[in-house]
Tab-separated table of C-alpha atoms in Angstrom:
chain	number	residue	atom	x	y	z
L	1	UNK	CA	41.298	123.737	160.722
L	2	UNK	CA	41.752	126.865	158.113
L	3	UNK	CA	43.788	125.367	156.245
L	4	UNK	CA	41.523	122.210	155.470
L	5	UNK	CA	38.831	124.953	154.511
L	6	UNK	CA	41.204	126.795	152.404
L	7	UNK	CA	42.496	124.260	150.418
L	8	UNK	CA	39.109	122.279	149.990
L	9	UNK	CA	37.152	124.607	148.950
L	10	UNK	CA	39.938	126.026	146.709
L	11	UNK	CA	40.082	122.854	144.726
L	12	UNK	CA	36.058	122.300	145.200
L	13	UNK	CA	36.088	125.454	142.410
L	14	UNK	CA	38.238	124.529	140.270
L	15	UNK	CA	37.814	120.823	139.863
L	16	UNK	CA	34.003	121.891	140.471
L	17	UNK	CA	33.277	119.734	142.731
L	18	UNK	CA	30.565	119.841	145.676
L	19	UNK	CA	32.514	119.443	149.358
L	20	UNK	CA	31.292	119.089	153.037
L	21	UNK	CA	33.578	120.411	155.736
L	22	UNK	CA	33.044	119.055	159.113
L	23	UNK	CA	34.206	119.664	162.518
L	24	UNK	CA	35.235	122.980	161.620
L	25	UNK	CA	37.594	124.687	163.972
L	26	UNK	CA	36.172	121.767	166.821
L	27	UNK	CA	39.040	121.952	169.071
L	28	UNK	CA	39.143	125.506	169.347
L	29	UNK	CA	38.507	128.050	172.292
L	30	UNK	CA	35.918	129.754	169.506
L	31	UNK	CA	35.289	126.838	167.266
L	32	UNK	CA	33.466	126.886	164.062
L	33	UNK	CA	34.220	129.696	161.698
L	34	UNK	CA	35.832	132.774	162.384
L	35	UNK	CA	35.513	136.170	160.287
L	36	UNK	CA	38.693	135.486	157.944
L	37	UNK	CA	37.197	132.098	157.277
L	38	UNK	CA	33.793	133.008	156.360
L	39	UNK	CA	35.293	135.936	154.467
L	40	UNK	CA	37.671	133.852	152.300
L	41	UNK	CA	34.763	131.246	151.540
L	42	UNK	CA	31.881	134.176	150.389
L	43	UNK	CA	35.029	135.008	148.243
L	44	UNK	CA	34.969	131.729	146.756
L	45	UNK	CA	31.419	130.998	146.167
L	46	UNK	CA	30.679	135.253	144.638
L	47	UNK	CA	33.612	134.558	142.200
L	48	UNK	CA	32.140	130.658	141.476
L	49	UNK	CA	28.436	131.587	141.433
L	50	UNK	CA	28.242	128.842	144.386
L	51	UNK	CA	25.631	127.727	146.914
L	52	UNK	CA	27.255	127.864	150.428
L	53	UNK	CA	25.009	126.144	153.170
L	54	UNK	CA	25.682	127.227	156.560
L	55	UNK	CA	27.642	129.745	155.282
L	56	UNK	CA	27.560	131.593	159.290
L	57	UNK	CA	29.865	132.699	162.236
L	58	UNK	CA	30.332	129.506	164.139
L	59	UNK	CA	29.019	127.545	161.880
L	60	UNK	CA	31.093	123.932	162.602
L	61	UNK	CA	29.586	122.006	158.862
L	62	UNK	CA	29.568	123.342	155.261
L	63	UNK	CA	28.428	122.637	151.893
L	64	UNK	CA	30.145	124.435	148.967
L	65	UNK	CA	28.482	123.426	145.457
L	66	UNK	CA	30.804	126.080	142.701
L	67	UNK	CA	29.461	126.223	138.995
L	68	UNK	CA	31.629	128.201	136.955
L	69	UNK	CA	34.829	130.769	137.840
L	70	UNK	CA	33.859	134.317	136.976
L	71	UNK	CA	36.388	137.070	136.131
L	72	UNK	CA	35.390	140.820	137.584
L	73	UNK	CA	35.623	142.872	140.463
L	74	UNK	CA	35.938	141.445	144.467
L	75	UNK	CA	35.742	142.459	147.300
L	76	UNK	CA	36.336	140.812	150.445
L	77	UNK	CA	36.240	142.569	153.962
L	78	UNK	CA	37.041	140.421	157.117
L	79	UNK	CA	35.872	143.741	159.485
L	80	UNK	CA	39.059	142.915	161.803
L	81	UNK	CA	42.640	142.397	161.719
L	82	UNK	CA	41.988	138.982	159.639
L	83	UNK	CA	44.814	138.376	157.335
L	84	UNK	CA	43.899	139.418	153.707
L	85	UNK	CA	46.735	136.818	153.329
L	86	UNK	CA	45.114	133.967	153.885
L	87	UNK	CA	42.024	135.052	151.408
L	88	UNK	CA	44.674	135.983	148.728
L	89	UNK	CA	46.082	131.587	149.011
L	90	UNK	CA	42.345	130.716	148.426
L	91	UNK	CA	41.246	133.084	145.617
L	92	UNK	CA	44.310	133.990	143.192
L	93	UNK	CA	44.523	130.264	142.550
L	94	UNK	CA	40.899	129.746	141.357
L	95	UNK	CA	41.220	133.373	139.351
L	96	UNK	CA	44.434	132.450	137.428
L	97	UNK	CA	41.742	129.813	135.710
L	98	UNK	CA	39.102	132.729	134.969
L	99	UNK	CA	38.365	133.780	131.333
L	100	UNK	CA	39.281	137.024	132.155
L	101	UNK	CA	41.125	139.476	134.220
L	102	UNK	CA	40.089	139.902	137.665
L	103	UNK	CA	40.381	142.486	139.969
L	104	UNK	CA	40.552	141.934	144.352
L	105	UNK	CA	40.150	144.151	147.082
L	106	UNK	CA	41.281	143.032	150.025
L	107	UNK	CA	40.659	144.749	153.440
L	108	UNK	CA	42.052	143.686	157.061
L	109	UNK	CA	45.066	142.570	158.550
L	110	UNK	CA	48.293	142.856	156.063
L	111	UNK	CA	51.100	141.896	159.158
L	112	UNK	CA	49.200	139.419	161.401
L	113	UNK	CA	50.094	136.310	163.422
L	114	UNK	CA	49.567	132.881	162.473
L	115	UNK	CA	49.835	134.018	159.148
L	116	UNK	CA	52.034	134.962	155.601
L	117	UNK	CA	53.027	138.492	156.333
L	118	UNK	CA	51.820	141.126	152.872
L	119	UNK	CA	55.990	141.182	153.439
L	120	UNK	CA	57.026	137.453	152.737
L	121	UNK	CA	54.192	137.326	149.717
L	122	UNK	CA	55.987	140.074	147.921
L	123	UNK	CA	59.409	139.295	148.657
L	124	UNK	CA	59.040	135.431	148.454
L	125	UNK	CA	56.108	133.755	147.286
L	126	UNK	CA	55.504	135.727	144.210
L	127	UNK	CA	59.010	135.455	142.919
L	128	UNK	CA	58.612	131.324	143.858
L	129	UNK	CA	55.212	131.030	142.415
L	130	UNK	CA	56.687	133.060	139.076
L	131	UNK	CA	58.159	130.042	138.347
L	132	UNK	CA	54.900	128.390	138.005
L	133	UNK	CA	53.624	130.653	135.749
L	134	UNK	CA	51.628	132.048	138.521
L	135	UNK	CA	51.454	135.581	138.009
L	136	UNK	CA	50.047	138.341	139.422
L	137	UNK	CA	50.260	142.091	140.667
L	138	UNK	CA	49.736	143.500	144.494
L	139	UNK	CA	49.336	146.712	145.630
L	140	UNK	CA	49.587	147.527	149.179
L	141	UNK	CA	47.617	150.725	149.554
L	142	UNK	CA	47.242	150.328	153.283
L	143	UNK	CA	49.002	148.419	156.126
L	144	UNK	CA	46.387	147.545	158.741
L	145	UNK	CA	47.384	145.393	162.379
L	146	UNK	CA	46.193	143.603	165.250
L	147	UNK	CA	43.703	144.369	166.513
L	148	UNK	CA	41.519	146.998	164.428
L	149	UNK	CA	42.693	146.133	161.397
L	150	UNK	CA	42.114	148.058	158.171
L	151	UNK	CA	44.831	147.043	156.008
L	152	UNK	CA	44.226	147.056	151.899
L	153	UNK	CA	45.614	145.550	149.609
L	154	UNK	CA	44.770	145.284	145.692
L	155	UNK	CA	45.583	142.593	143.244
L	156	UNK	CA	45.237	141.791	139.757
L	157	UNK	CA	44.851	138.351	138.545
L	158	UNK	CA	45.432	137.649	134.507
L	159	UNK	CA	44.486	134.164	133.413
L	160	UNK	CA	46.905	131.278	132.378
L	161	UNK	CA	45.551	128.063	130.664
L	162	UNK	CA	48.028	126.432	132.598
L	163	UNK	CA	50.593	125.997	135.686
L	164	UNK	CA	54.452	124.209	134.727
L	165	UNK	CA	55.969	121.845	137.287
L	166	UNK	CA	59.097	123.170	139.205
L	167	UNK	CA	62.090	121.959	140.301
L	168	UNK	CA	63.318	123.475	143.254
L	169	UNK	CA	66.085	121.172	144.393
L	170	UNK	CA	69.413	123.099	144.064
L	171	UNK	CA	70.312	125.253	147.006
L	172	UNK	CA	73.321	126.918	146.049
L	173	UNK	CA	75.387	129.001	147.660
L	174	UNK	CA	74.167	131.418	150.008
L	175	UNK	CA	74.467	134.952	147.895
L	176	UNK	CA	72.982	137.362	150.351
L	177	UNK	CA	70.747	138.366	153.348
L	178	UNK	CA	68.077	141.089	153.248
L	179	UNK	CA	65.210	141.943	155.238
L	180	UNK	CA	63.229	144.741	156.671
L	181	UNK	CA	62.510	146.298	159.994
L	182	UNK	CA	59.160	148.419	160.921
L	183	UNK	CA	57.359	150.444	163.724
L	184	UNK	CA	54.146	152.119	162.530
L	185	UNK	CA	51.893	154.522	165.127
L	186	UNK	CA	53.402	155.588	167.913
L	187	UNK	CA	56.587	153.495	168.191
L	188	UNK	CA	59.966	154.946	167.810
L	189	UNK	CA	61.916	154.213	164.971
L	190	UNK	CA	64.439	152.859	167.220
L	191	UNK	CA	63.121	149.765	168.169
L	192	UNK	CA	63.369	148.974	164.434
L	193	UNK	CA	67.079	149.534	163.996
L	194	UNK	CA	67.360	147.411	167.243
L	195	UNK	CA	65.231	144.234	165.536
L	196	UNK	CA	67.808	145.010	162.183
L	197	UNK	CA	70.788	144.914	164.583
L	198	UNK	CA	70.124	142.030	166.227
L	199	UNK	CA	69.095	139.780	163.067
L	200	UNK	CA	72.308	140.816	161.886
L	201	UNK	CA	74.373	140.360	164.552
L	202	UNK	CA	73.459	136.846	165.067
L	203	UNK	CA	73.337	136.462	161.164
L	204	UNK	CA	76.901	137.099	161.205
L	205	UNK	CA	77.663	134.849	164.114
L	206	UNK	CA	77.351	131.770	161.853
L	207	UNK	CA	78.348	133.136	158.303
L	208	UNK	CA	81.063	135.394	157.036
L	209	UNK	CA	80.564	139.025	156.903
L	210	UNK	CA	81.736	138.887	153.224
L	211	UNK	CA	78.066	138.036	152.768
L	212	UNK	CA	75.900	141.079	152.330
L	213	UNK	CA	73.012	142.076	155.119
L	214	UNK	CA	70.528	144.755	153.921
L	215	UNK	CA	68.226	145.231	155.848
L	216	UNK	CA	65.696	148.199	155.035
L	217	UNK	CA	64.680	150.289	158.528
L	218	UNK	CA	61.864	152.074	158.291
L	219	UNK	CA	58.803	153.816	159.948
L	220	UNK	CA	55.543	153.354	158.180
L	221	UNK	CA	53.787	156.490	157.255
L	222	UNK	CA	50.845	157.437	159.530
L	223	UNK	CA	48.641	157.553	156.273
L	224	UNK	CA	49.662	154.235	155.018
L	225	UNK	CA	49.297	152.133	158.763
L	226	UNK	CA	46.209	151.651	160.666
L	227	UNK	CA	47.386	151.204	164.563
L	228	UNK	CA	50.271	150.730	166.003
L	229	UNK	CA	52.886	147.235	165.362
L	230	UNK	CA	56.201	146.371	164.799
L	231	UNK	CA	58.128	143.757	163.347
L	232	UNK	CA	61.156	142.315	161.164
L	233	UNK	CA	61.199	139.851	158.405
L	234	UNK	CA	64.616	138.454	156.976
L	235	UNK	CA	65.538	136.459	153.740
L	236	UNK	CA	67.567	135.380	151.626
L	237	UNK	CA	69.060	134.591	148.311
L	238	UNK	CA	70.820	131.633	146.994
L	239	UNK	CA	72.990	131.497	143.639
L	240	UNK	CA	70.467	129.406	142.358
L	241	UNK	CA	67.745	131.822	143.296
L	242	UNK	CA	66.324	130.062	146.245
L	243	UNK	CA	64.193	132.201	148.304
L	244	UNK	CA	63.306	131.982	152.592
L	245	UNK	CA	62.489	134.034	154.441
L	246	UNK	CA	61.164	134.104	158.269
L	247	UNK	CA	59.477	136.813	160.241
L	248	UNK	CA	58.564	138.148	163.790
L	249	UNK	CA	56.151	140.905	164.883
L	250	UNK	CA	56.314	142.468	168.606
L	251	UNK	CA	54.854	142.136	171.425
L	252	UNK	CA	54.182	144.315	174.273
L	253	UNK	CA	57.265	143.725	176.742
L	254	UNK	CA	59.381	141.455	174.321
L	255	UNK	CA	62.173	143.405	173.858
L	256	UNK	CA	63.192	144.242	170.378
L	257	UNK	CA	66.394	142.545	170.606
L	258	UNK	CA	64.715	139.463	170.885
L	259	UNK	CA	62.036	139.637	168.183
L	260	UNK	CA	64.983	140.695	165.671
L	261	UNK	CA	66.579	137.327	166.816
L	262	UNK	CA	63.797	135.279	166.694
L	263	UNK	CA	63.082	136.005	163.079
L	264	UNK	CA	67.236	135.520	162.400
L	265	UNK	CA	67.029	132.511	164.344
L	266	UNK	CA	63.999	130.843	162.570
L	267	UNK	CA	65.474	131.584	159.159
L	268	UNK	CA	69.245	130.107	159.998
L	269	UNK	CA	66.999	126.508	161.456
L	270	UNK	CA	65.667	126.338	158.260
L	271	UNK	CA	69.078	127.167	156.845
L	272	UNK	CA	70.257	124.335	158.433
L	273	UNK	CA	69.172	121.681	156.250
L	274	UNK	CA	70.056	123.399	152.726
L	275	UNK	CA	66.079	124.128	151.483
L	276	UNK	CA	65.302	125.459	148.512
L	277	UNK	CA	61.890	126.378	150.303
L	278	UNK	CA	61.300	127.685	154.059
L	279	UNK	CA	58.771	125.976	156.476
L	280	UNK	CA	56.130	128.266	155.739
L	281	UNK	CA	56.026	127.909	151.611
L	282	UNK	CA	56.180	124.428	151.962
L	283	UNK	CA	52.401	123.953	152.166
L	284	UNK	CA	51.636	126.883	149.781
L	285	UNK	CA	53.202	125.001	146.960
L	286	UNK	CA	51.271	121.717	147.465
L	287	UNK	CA	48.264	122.935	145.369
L	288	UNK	CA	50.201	124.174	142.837
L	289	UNK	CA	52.367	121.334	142.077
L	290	UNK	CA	49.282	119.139	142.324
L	291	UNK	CA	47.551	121.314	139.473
L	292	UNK	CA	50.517	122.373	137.577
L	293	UNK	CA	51.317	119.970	134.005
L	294	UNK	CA	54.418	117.904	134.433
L	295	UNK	CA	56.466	116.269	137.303
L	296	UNK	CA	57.328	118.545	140.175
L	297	UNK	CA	60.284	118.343	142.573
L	298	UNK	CA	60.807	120.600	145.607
L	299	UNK	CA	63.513	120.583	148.293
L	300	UNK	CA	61.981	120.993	152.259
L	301	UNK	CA	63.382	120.594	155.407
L	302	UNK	CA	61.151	118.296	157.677
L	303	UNK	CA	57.402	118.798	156.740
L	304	UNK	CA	55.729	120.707	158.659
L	305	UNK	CA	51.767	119.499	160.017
L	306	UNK	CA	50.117	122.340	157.310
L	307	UNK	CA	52.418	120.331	154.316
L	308	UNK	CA	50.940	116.981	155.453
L	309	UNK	CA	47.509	118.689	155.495
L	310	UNK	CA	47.595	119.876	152.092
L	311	UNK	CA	49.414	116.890	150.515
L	312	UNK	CA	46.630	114.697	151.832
L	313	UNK	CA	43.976	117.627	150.413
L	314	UNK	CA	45.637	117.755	147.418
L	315	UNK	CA	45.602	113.825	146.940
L	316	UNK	CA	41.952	113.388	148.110
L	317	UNK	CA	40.662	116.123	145.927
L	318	UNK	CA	42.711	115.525	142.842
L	319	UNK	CA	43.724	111.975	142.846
L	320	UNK	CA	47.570	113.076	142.072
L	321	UNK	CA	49.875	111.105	144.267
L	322	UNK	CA	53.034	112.832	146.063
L	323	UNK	CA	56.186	111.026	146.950
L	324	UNK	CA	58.332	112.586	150.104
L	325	UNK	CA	61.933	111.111	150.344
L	326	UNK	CA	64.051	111.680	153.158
L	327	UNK	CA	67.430	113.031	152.029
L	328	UNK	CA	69.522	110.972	154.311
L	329	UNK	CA	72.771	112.405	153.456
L	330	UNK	CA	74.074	115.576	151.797
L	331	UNK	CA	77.053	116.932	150.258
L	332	UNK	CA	78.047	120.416	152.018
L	333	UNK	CA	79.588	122.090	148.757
L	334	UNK	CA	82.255	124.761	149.439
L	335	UNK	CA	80.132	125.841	152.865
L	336	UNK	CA	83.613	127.085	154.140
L	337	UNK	CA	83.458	130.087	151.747
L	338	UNK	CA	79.701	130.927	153.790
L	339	UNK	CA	81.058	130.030	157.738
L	340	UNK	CA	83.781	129.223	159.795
L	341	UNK	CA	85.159	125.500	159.440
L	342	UNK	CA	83.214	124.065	162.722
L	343	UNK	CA	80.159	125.873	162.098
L	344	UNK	CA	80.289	123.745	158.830
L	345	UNK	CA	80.793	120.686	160.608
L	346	UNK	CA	78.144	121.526	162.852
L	347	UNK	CA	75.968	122.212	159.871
L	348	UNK	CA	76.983	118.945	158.439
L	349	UNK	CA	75.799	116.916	161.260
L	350	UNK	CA	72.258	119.004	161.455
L	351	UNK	CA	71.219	118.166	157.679
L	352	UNK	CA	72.157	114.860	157.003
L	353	UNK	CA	68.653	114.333	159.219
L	354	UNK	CA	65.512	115.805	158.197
L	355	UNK	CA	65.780	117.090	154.705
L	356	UNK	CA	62.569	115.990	152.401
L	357	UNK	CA	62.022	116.110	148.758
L	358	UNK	CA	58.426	116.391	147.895
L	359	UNK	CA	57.434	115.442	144.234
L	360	UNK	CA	54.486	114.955	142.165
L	361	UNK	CA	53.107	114.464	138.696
L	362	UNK	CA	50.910	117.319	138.561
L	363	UNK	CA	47.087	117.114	137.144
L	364	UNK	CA	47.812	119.593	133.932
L	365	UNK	CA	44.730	121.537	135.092
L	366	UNK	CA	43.742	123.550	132.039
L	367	UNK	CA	41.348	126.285	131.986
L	368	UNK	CA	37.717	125.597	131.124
L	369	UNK	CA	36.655	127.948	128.056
């Protein structure tokens, strides 16, 4: 799958490292390689001065041989609504180890499915991955959808000389809600209070109104979106500055209603078991705790199949070794102050089961002078 190819060839740079990929994509309608995925891995070997064999649409079998990471200018172009997204987990990684600053332009799909919105990377992985010591700036100069495309984004990578273990295992208290709500083209802005209304409304169904719900309504500007799309994401914040967040883009004849509560609903599952991460960071921390110096600690809700991918990535590539525990019973702290008292006994019940720490001694990757 992508991910596999992501995450291998990732680590194949900087623990330079020749890989083969095999049975790429084999179970798939269009198997082998698709745009986004030869896009990202071009990205990889320009930037690590690598020979790529087979390096093709369709292709099912790679080699990647990297030498060295390069600072400098990129640009990657998937010519469709690809998700720049998915280039930006493969490359920023690799260039926070560069000798220099580098500069990426990204063109294609900022708000696509079956993938990190430009949305949740702003407003939740690069506040997460802070913590790291993973740094670095984005620019959205263009919002591009399914299916033409022609999103850009820009982002500047300085180097570290090294990542710092985490520990994300305090939820808190849940401080607030936020969100936001779009239509871009020809869509009335309507349709985006609707998906704001509905998120809230069923927000509010299982925790107090005391706790705030902003979230922003908007219409994108016609010289800022390529096509036409619309869609919601909604976070939130915990007193210990815990970040989730889940999203939902429309359809043509879902109603709005329901793609507002879709993206409420997903959030308040994950909710449900007290995570200091959502089900879709889960996997995008793997790497970094694997390279990062020190012992890392992160609290999931049940692992999803990407986190089991990349843990067993991570482990073949680097040699660390993760532990998961299963948190088999949990204190609900003062939950009465965030619902009413049988939604907190319902809660109760729901997390005492699935709940996973994930930990690791990291690798203390340094960067190579």
């Amino acid at each position: 799958g992508g991910q596999i190819l992501r995450n291998s060839t990732a680590l194949s740079v900087l623990l330079e490292i020749p890989i083969q990929v095999e049975k790429i994509r084999a179970g798939r309608s269009q198997g082998g390689l698709r745009p986004q995925h030869l896009t990202g891995i071009q990205l990889l070997a320009q930037l690590s001065e690598a020979k790529l064999h087979n390096g093709n649409i369709g292709a099912t079998e790679i080699f990647f041989t990297p030498k060295t990471i390069r600072d400098g200018n990129y640009l990657a172009d998937t010519k469709t609504a690809g998700s720049v997204c998915l280039i930006m987990q493969t490359a920023i990684p690799c260039l926070l180890f560069a000798n220099d600053s580098s500069y990426l332009r990204l063109l294609g799909g900022t708000n696509a499915d079956f993938a990190p919105e430009i949305d949740y990377y702003s407003m939740i992985f690069q506040p997460i991955a802070k913590k790291f010591n993973f740094n670095f700036d984005m620019n959205i100069i263009r919002r591009g959808y399914y299916p033409r495309g022609g999103g850009e984004v820009r982002i500047t990578v300085n180097p570290i000389d090294q990542l710092t273990a985490v520990d994300l295992t305090e939820f808190g208290q849940i401080k607030n809600f936020f969100g936001r709500a779009f239509v871009a083209g020809t869509l009335s802005k309507r349709i985006a209070h609707e998906m704001a209304d509905a998120a809230e409304k069923l927000i509010h169904k299982k925790y107090s109104k005391d706790i705030p719900v902003e979230i922003l309504v908007l219409k994108e500007p016609d010289n800022i979106a390529m096509g036409t799309a619309t869609g919601i994401i909604v976070g939130v914040e915990t007193t210990t500055g815990c970040l989730l967040a889940a999203s939902a883009l429309g359809k043509r004849g879902v109603p709005a209603y329901d793609v507002g509560t879709q993206a409420a609903q997903d959030l308040l599952d994950d909710l449900s078991y007290q995570p200091c991460v959502d089900r879709h960071l889960q996997d995008q921390l793997i790497i970094l705790m694997a390279l990062a110096k020190g012992h890392s600690k992160v609290r999931c809700g049940p692992l999803s199949d990407h986190t089991k991918t990349a843990i067993y990535i991570a482990e073949l590539l680097t040699k660390v070794k993760f532990q998961i525990t299963e948190v088999s019973s949990l204190k609900l702290e003062n939950d009465q102050s965030n619902s009413n008292t049988s939604e907190a006994a319902a809660t109760a019940s729901c997390i005492s089961h699935g709940a996973t720490i994930v930990e690791c001694e990291g690798l203390g990757y340094q960067r190579r002078s």
